mmCIF file of C-alpha atoms in Angstrom:
data_model
loop_
_atom_site.group_PDB
_atom_site.id
_atom_site.type_symbol
_atom_site.label_atom_id
_atom_site.label_comp_id
_atom_site.label_asym_id
_atom_site.label_seq_id
_atom_site.Cartn_x
_atom_site.Cartn_y
_atom_site.Cartn_z
ATOM 1 C CA MET S 2 100.194 100.418 76.101
ATOM 2 C CA ILE S 3 98.106 102.167 77.934
ATOM 3 C CA LEU S 4 95.991 100.492 81.087
ATOM 4 C CA ILE S 5 93.172 102.048 81.968
ATOM 5 C CA LYS S 6 90.405 101.553 84.732
ATOM 6 C CA PRO S 7 87.584 99.413 83.517
ATOM 7 C CA MET S 8 84.262 101.503 84.048
ATOM 8 C CA ASP S 9 81.207 99.184 85.776
ATOM 9 C CA LEU S 10 78.486 98.696 84.100
ATOM 10 C CA GLY S 11 76.504 102.388 86.414
ATOM 11 C CA GLU S 12 79.436 104.814 85.159
ATOM 12 C CA MET S 13 78.591 103.478 81.540
ATOM 13 C CA GLU S 14 75.073 103.728 81.808
ATOM 14 C CA GLN S 15 75.213 106.991 83.201
ATOM 15 C CA GLU S 16 78.771 108.656 79.982
ATOM 16 C CA ARG S 17 76.040 106.938 77.855
ATOM 17 C CA ASP S 18 73.089 109.259 79.096
ATOM 18 C CA ASN S 19 75.458 111.971 79.696
ATOM 19 C CA ALA S 20 75.845 111.702 75.881
ATOM 20 C CA LYS S 21 71.887 112.340 74.879
ATOM 21 C CA MET S 22 71.721 114.570 77.362
ATOM 22 C CA PRO S 23 71.110 118.518 75.773
ATOM 23 C CA ILE S 24 73.611 121.215 76.882
ATOM 24 C CA VAL S 25 70.872 123.277 78.549
ATOM 25 C CA THR S 26 70.132 120.045 80.654
ATOM 26 C CA LEU S 27 73.991 119.605 81.368
ATOM 27 C CA GLY S 28 74.048 123.231 82.162
ATOM 28 C CA GLN S 29 71.327 122.663 84.513
ATOM 29 C CA GLU S 30 72.920 120.081 86.350
ATOM 30 C CA VAL S 31 76.594 121.825 87.000
ATOM 31 C CA ALA S 32 74.493 124.873 88.454
ATOM 32 C CA LYS S 33 72.514 122.277 90.942
ATOM 33 C CA THR S 34 76.120 121.097 91.476
ATOM 34 C CA LYS S 35 77.168 123.677 92.676
ATOM 35 C CA ILE S 36 74.773 124.959 94.709
ATOM 36 C CA GLU S 37 75.046 121.298 96.513
ATOM 37 C CA LEU S 38 78.152 121.898 97.117
ATOM 38 C CA SER S 39 78.183 126.069 98.288
ATOM 39 C CA GLN S 40 75.757 124.485 100.543
ATOM 40 C CA LYS S 41 77.855 121.324 101.803
ATOM 41 C CA ASN S 42 80.859 123.995 102.049
ATOM 42 C CA ALA S 43 78.705 126.168 104.457
ATOM 43 C CA LEU S 44 77.172 123.632 106.780
ATOM 44 C CA ILE S 45 80.834 122.847 106.713
ATOM 45 C CA LYS S 46 81.971 125.458 108.142
ATOM 46 C CA SER S 47 79.280 126.320 110.145
ATOM 47 C CA LEU S 48 80.296 122.804 111.979
ATOM 48 C CA GLY S 49 83.494 123.715 112.496
ATOM 49 C CA GLU S 50 83.010 126.917 113.945
ATOM 50 C CA GLU S 51 80.726 124.787 116.686
ATOM 51 C CA LEU S 52 84.084 122.695 117.129
ATOM 52 C CA ALA S 53 85.868 125.246 117.670
ATOM 53 C CA ASN S 54 83.196 126.650 119.942
ATOM 54 C CA LEU S 55 83.260 123.584 122.161
ATOM 55 C CA ARG S 56 86.699 123.159 122.454
ATOM 56 C CA LEU S 57 87.643 126.846 123.222
ATOM 57 C CA GLU S 58 84.522 125.766 125.716
ATOM 58 C CA ILE S 59 86.516 122.717 126.563
ATOM 59 C CA ILE S 60 89.930 124.724 127.379
ATOM 60 C CA GLN S 61 88.141 127.005 129.747
ATOM 61 C CA LEU S 62 86.357 124.604 131.803
ATOM 62 C CA LYS S 63 89.607 123.020 132.650
ATOM 63 C CA GLY S 64 91.184 126.236 133.223
ATOM 64 C CA GLY S 65 88.375 127.278 135.627
ATOM 65 C CA SER S 66 88.527 123.623 137.183
ATOM 66 C CA LYS S 67 92.339 124.024 138.521
#
C-alpha cells in the first residue's frame, strides 16, 4: 500500500487551475518564476557580500583597538 500526503483545498484548486491553463500561459508562469528566482538570488548574493564586508570591518576595528 502506498501512502500519499493528502492535499489541502488550496493545492487541489491550484492543480485544477494549472490543468486548465494553456501551454503558453504555463510557459509564461515558468519564465516569470525564473526571473523572480534570479532576482532573489541576486539579492541574496549582494546581502552576502555586504555581510562579508561588515564582518571584515568588525575584524579590522577589533584589531585596531588592541
